[in-house]
Short mmCIF file of C-alpha atoms in Angstrom, two decimals:
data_model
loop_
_atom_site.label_atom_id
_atom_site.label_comp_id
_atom_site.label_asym_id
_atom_site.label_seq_id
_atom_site.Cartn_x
_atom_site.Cartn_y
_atom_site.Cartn_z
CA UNK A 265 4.99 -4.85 -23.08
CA UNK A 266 1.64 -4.19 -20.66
CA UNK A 267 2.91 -4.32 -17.15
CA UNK A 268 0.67 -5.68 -14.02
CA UNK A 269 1.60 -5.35 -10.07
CA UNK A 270 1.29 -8.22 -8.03
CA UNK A 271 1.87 -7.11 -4.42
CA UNK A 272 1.04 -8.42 -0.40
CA UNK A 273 0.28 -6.84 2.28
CA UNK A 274 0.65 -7.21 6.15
CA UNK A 275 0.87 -4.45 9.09
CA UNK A 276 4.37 -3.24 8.13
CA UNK A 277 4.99 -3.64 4.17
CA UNK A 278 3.05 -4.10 1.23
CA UNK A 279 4.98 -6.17 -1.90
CA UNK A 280 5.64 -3.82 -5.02
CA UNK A 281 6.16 -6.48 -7.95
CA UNK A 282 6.00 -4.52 -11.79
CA UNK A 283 5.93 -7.94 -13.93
CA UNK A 284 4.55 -8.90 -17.39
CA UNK A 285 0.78 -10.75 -17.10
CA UNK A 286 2.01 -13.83 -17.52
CA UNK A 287 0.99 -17.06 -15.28
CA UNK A 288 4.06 -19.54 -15.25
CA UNK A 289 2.95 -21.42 -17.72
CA UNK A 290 3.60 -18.93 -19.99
CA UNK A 291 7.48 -18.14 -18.92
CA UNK A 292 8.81 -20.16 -21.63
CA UNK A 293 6.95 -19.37 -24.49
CA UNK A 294 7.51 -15.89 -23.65
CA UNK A 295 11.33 -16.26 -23.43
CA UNK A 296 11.41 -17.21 -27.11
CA UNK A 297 9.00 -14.54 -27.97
CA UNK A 298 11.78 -11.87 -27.00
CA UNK A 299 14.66 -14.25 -28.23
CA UNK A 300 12.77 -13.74 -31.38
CA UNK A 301 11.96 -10.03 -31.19
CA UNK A 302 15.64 -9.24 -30.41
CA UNK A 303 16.81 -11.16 -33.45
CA UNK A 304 14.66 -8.86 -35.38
CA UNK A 305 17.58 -5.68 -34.62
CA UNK A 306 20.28 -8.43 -36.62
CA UNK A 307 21.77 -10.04 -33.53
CA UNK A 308 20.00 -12.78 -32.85
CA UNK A 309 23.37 -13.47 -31.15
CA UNK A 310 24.39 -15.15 -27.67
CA UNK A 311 24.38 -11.85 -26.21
CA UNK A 312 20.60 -11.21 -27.39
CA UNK A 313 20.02 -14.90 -25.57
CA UNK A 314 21.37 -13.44 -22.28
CA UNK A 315 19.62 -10.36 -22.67
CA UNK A 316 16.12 -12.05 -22.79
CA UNK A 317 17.26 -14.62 -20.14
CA UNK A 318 18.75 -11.72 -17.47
CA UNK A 319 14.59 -9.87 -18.72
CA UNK A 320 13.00 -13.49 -17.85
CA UNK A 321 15.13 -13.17 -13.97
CA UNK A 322 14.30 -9.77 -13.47
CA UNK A 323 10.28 -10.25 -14.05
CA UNK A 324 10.32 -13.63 -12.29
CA UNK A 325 11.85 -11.46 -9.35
CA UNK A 326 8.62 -8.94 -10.09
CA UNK A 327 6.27 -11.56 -9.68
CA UNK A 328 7.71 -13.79 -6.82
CA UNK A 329 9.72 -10.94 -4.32
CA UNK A 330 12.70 -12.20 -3.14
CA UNK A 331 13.55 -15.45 -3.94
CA UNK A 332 16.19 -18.34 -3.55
CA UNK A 333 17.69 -18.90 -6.88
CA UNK A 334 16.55 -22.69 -7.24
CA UNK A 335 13.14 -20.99 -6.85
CA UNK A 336 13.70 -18.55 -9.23
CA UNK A 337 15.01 -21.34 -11.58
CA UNK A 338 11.95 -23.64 -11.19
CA UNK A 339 9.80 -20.60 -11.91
CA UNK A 340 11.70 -19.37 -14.88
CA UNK A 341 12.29 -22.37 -16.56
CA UNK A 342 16.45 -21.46 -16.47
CA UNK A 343 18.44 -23.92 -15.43
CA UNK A 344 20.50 -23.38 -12.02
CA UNK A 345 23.51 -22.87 -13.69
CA UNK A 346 22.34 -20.09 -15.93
CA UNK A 347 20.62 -18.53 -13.33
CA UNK A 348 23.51 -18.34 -10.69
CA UNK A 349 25.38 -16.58 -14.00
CA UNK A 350 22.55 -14.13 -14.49
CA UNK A 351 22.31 -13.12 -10.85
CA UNK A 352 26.10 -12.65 -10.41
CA UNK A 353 26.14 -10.54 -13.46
CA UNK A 354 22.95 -8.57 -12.17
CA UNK A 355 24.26 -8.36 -9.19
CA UNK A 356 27.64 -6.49 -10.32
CA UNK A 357 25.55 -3.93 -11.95
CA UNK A 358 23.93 -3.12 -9.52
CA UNK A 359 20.12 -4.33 -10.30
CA UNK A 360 20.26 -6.66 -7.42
CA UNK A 361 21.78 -8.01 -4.45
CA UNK A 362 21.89 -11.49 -3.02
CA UNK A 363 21.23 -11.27 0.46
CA UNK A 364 20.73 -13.32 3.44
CA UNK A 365 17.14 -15.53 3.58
CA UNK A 366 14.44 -15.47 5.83
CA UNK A 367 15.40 -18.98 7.11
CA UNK A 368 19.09 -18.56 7.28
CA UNK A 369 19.47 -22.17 5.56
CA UNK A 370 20.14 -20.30 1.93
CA UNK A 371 20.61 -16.93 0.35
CA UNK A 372 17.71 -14.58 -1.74
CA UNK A 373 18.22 -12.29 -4.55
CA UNK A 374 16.30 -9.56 -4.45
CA UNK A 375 15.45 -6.14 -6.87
CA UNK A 376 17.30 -2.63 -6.05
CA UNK A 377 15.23 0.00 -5.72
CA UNK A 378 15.58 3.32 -7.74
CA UNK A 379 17.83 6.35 -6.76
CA UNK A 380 17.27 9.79 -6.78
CA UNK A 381 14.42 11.18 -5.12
CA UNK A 382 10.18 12.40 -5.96
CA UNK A 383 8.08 15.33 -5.28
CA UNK A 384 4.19 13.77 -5.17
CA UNK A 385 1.72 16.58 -4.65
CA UNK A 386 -2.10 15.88 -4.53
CA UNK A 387 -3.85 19.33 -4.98
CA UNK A 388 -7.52 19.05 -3.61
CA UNK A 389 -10.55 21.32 -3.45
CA UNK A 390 -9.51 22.74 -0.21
CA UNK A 391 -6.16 21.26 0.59
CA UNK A 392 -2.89 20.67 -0.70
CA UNK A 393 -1.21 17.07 0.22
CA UNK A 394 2.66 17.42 -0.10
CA UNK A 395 5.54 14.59 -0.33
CA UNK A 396 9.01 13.82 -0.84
CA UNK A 397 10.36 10.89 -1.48
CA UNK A 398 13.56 10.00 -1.11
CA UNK A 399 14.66 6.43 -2.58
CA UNK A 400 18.41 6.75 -0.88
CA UNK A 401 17.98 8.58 1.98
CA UNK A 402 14.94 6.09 2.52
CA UNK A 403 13.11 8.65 3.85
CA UNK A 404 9.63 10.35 3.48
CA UNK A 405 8.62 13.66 4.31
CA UNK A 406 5.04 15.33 4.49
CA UNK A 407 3.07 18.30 5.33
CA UNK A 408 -0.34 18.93 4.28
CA UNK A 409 -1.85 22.31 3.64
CA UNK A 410 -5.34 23.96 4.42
CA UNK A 411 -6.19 25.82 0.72
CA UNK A 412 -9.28 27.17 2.18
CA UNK A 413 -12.50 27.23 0.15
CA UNK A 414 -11.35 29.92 -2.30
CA UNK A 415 -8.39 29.65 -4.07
CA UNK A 416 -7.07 30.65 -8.16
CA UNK A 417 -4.13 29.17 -9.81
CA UNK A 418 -1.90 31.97 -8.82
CA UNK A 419 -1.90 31.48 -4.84
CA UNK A 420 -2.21 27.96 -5.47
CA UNK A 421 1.00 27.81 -7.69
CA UNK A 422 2.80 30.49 -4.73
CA UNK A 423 1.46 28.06 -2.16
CA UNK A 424 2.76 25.04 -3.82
CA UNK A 425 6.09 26.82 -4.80
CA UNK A 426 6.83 27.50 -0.84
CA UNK A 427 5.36 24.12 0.51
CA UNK A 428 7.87 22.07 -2.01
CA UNK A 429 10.65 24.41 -0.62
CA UNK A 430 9.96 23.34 2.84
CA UNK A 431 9.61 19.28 2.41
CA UNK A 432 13.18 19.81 0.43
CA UNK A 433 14.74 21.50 3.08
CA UNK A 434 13.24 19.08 5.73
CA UNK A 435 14.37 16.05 4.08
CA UNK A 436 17.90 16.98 3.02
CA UNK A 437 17.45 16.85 -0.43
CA UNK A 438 18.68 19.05 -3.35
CA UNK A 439 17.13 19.85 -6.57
CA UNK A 440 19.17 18.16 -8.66
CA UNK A 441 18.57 14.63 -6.87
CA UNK A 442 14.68 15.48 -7.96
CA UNK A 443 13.54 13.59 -11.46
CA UNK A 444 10.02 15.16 -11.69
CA UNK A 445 7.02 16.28 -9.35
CA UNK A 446 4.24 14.30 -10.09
CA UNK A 447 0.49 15.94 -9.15
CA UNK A 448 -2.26 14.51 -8.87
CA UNK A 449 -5.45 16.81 -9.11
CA UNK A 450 -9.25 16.81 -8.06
CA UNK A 451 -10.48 17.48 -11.08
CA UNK A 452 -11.10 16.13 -14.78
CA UNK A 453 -7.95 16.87 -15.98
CA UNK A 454 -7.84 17.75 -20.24
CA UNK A 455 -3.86 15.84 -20.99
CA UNK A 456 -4.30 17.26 -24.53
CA UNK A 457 -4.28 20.92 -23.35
CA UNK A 458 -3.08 20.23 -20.53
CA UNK A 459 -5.93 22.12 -18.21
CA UNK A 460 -8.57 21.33 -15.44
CA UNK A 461 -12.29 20.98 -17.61
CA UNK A 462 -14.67 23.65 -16.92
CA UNK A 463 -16.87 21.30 -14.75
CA UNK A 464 -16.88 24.37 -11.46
CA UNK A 465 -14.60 21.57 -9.34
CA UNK A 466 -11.53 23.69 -9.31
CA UNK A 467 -12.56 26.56 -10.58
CA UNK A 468 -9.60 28.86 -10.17
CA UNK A 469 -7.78 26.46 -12.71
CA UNK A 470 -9.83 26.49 -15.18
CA UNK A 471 -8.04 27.28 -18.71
CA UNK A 472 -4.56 27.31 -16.96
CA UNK A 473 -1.75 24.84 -17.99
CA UNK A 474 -0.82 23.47 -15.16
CA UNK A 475 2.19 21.73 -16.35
CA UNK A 476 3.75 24.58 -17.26
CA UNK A 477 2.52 27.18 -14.55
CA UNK A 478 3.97 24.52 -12.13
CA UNK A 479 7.26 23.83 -13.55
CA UNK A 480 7.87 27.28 -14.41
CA UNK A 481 7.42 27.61 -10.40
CA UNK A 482 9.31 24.73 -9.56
CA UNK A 483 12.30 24.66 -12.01
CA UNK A 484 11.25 21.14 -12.31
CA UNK A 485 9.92 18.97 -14.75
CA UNK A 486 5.95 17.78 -13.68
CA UNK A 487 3.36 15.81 -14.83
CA UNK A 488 -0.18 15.94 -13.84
CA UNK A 489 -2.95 13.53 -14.00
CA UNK A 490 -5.95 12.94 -12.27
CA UNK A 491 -6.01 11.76 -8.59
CA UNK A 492 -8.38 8.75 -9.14
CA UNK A 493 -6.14 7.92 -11.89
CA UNK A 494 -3.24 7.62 -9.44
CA UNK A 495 -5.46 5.95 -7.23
CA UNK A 496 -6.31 3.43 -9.33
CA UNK A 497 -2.60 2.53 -10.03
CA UNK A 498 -2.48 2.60 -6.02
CA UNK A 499 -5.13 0.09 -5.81
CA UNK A 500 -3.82 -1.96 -8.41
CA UNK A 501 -0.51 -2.16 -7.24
CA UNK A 502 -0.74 -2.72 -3.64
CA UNK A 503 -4.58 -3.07 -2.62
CA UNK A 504 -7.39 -5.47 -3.75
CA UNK A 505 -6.96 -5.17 -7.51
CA UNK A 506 -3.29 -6.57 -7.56
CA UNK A 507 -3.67 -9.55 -10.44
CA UNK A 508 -6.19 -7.51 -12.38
CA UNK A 509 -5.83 -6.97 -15.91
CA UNK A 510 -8.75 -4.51 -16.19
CA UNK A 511 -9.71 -2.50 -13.25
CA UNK A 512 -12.39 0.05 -12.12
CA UNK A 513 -11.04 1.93 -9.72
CA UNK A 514 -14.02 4.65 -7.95
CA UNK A 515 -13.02 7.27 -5.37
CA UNK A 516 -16.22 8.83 -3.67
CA UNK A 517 -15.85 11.39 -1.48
CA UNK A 518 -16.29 14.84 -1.35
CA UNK A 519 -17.58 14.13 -5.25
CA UNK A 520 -16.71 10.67 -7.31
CA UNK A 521 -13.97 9.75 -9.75
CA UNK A 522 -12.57 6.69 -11.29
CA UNK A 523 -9.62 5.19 -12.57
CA UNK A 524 -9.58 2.52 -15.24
CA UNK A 525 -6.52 0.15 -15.85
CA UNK A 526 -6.93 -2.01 -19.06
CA UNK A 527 -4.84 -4.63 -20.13
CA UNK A 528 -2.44 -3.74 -17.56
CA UNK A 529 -2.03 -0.20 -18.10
CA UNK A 530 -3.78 3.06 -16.67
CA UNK A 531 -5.82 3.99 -19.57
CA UNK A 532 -6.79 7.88 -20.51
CA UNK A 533 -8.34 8.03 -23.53
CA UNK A 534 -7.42 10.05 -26.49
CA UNK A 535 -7.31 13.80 -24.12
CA UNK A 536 -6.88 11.98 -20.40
CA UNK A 537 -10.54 12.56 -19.43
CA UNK A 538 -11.36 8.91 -19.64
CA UNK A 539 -13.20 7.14 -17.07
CA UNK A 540 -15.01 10.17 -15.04
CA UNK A 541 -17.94 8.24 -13.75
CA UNK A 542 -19.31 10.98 -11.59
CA UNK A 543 -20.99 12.59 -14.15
CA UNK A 544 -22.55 10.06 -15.77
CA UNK A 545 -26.35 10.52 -15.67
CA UNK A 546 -28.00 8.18 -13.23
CA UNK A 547 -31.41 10.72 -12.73
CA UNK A 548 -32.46 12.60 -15.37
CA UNK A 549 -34.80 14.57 -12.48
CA UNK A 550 -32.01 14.70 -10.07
CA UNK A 551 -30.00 17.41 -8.30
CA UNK A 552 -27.92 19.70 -10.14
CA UNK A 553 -24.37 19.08 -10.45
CA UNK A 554 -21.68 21.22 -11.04
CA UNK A 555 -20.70 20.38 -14.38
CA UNK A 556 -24.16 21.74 -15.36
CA UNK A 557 -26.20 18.66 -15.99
CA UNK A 558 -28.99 17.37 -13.68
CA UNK A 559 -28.74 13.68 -12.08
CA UNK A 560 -24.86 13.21 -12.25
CA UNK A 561 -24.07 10.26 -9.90
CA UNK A 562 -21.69 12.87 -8.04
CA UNK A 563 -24.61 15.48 -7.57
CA UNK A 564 -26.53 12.11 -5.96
CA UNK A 565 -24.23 9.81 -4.36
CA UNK A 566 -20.98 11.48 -3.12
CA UNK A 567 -19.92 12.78 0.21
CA UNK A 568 -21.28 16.05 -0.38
CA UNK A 569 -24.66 14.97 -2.00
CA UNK A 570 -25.36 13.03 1.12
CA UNK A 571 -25.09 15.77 3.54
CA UNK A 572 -27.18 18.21 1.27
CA UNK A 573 -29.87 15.97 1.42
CA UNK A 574 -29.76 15.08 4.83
CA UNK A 575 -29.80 18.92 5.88
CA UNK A 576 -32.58 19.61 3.25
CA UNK A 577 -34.43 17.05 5.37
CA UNK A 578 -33.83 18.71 8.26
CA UNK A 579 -31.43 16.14 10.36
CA UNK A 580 -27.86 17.83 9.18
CA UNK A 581 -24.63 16.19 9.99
CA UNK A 582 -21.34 18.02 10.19
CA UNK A 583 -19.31 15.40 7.93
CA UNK A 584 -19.66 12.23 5.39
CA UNK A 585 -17.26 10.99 8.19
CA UNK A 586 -20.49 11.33 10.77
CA UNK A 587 -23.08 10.15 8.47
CA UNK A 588 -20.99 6.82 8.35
CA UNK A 589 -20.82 6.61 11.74
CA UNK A 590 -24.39 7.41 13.07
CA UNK A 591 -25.69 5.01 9.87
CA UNK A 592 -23.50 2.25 11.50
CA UNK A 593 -25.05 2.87 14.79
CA UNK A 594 -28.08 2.63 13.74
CA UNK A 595 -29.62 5.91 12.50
CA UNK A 596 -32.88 5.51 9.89
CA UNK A 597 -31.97 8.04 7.40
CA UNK A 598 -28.64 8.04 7.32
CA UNK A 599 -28.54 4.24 6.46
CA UNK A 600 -31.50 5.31 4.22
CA UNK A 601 -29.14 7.48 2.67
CA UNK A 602 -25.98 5.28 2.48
CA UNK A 603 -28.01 2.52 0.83
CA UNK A 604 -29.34 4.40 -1.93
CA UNK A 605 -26.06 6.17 -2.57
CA UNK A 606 -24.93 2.84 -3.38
CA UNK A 607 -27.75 2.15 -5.08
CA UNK A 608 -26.86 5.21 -7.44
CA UNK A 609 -23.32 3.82 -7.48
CA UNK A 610 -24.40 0.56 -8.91
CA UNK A 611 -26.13 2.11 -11.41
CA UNK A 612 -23.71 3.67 -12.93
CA UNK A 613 -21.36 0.77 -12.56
CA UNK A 614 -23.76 -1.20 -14.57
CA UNK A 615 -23.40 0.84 -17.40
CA UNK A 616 -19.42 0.79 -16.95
CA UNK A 617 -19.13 -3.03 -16.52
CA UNK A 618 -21.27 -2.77 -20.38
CA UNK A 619 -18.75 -1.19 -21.96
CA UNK A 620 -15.06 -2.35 -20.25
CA UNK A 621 -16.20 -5.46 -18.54
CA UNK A 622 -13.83 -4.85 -15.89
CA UNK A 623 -12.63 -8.32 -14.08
CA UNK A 624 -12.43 -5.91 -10.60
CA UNK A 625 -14.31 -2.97 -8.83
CA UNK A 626 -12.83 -1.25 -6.52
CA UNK A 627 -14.58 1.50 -4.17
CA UNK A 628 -12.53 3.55 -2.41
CA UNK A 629 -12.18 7.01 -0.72
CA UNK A 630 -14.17 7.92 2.21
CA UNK A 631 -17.87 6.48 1.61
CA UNK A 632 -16.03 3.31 1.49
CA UNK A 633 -15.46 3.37 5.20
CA UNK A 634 -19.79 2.39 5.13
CA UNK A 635 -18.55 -1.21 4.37
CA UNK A 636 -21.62 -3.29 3.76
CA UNK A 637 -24.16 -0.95 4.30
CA UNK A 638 -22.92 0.36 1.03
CA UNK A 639 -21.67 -2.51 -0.82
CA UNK A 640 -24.47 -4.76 -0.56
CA UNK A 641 -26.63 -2.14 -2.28
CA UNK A 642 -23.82 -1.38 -4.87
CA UNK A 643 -23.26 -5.29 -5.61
CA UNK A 644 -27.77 -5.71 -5.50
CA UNK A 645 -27.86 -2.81 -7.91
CA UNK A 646 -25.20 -4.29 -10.54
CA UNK A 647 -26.39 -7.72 -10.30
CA UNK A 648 -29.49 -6.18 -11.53
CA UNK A 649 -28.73 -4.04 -14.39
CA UNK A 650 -25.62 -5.41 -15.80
CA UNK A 651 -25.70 -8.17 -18.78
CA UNK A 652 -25.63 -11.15 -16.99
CA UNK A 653 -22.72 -14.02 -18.45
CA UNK A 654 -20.81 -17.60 -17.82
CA UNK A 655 -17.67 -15.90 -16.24
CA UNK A 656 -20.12 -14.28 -13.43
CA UNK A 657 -19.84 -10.33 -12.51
CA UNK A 658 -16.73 -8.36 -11.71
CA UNK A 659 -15.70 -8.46 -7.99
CA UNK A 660 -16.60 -5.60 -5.86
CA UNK A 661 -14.10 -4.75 -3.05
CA UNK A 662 -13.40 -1.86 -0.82
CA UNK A 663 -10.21 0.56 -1.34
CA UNK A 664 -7.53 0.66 0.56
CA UNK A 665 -8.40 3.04 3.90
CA UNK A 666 -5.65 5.46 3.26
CA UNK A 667 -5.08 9.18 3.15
CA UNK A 668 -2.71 8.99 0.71
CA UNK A 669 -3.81 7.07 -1.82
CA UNK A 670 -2.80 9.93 -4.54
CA UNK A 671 0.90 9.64 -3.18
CA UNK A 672 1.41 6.45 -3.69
CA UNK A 673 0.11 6.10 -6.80
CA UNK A 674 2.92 8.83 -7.84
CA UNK A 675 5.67 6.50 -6.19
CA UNK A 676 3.98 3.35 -8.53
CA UNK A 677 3.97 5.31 -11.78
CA UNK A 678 7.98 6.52 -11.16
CA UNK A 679 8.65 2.61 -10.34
CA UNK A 680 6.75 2.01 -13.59
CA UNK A 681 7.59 4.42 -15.93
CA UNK A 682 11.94 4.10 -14.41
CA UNK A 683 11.97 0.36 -15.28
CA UNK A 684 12.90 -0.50 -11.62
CA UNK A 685 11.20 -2.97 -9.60
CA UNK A 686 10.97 -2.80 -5.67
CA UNK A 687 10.19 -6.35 -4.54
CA UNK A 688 8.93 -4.83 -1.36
CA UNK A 689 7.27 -1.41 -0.35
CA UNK A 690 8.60 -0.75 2.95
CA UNK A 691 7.97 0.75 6.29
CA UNK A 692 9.48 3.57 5.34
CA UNK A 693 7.84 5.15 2.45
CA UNK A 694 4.21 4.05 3.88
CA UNK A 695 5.02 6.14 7.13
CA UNK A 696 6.21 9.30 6.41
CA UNK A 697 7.66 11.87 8.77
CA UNK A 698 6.58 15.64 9.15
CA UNK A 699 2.98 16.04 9.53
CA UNK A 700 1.29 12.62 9.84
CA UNK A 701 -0.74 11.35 6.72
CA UNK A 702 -4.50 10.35 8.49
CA UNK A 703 -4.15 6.58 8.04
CA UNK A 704 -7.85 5.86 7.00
CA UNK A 705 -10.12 8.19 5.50
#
């Protein structure tokens, strides 16, 4: 069954909550849906009953956090009785723990976290963004590594080889306490063959399997994916997208990706190079990009796009980080130049919201930092062009300001694809230790 993330946020925790897309309303009916389905395997016994009633606990759990258990009963439909039985026998396995409340006046149940412990990596054009995670230590580890402007596969894999070696040793954890290192990479990433495209982004990776050159490295299982991909899951998990069933996630930055969750799961396409917006052709007479067509949205509107044009015009800025800032303050072109990048961006959003009709839009990565300046000309631009309809357009909201959004998308997809639950995403893993993860970017 599709999974969504409902999730809060406040200065020291945001709410991890993996739970079917259900409202409340819809508890019941579901209840007997997998009574049903589990009578289908011959049982269709008591113990079937309490299997789909101890499912019905655990996702309530997912959606509300912790929770009384009169609460979790008037959500679930259970009565009390049945669901003090559930949470005792939960609770001796080990899937949860009844705790003390916030108020002191009654107890909460809430979900146990996973065990064992993940290597993220987020391998950019120039640098290489290292993590370990440790779910019972409780303990996060980072370091992040300057790749330099030109790099091949080879160094990169010798780099990454030594860098996971070093977060390891630094957190105190073995090997075998490892499940997998997930990477997320900047770059359309081919799942079928399991390579970067030939598109120039990375191009020292091109026609290498990186799955295997890295786990041959690593002694470890991995599995790659596209950074905007994890990103979206990110978003859609902890940020502005949380309730979404279909999501468009876009990272622009140095160039511009996307991420596209649909019905409730991150969706790839038949090879895993679904959902690259950045080369979708916005100018037919525009600048070249680097995938070899003319008028990509990335060769117009990213980070790098930006300060090309601005130096062509003679007023050159040192960063995307600096154009935001002197466009905020004031400066002609460089709002000039913000605006019509989100002009561009709307554009091509226009022709995504066409064909996915995404309920949510999220822009992220560093030209999100613009705020308004670019949004308004984003949202002007969409209104525009897209079919218009009763049920209004998609929201548009900015990303979460975050460094690391690749990372936690990696921690999301374990949670996910493990079957545990974390009702809360805490201090811990959202302030690692080693060296320090910029907090916006």
């Amino acid at each position: 069954m599709a999974a969504t993330v409902h999730c809060s946020y406040n200065s020291t925790r945001l709410s991890l909550l993996f739970v079917p897309k259900l409202d409340s309303s819809s508890f019941s009916d579901w209840n007997r849906l997998m009574v049903a389905d589990d009578a289908l395997d011959g049982t269709g016994s008591q113990s079937a009953l309490r299997r789909s009633n101890e499912r019905l606990i655990l996702d309530t759990l997912r959606t509300l956090g912790p929770a009384s258990q009169a609460t979790l009963a008037r959500n679930s439909g259970l009565s009390k009785s049945a669901v003090n039985a559930i949470v005792r026998a939960l609770a001796a396995d080990g899937v949860l723990e009844v705790r003390p409340g916030a108020t002191g006046r009654e107890t909460e149940v809430a979900l146990i976290g996973p065990r064992g412990a993940l290597v993220a990596l987020d391998l950019g054009h120039q640098r290489l963004h290292g993590s370990v995670i440790s779910f019972d230590q409780q303990h996060r580890v980072d370091e992040v590594v300057d790749l330099g402007r030109e790099h091949d596969a080879s160094s990169d894999v010798a780099t990454v080889s030594e860098l996971v070696e070093r977060l390891l040793e630094q957190a105190g954890v073995s090997r075998a306490e490892v499940d997998r290192v997930r990477v997320g990479v900047h770059a359309p990433y081919d799942a079928l063959t399991r390579t970067i495209s030939p598109t120039g982004i990375l191009p020292g990776w091109e026609g290498s399997d990186v799955e295997a050159m890295l786990s041959a490295a690593l002694d470890l299982p991995v599995e790659v994916d596209n950074d905007a991909n994890y990103a979206a899951l990110a978003e859609w998990s902890w940020g502005a997208g949380r309730g979404s069933r279909n999501l468009l996630y876009v990272k622009s930055s140095n160039g511009i990706g996307s991420g596209l969750i649909i019905n409730n799961q991150v969706y790839r396409g038949s090879n895993g190079l679904a959902g690259e917006l950045g080369h979708i052709v916005v100018d037919s007479r525009g600048a070249l990009c680097n995938c070899g067509n003319r008028g990509c949205l990335s060769a117009v509107a990213s980070g790098r796009a930006l300060l090309l044009e601005l130096a062509a015009a003679g007023s050159p800025r040192e960063s995307l980080q600096q154009v935001i800032a002197d466009a905020q303050a004031g400066d002609l072109a460089c709002r000039r130049i913000v605006g019509e990048a989100g002009r561009y961006l709307g554009v091509g959003l226009s022709h995504a919201v066409k064909l996915i009709a995404p309920d949510t839009i999220i822009i992220g990565g560093e030209l999100a930092a613009a705020g308004t300046l670019l949004l308004d000309s984003v949202k002007a631009e969409l209104s525009a062009n897209a079919l218009q309809s009763v049920s209004g357009m998609p929201r548009v909201e900015p990303g979460l300001r975050r460094g690391d959004m690749s990372i936690l998308g990696c921690v999301a997809a374990v949670l996910a694809g493990s079957g545990y639950g974390m009702s809360e995403l805490p201090t811990w893993i959202l302030t690692p230790t080693g060296q320090r993860v910029r907090e916006t970017v």
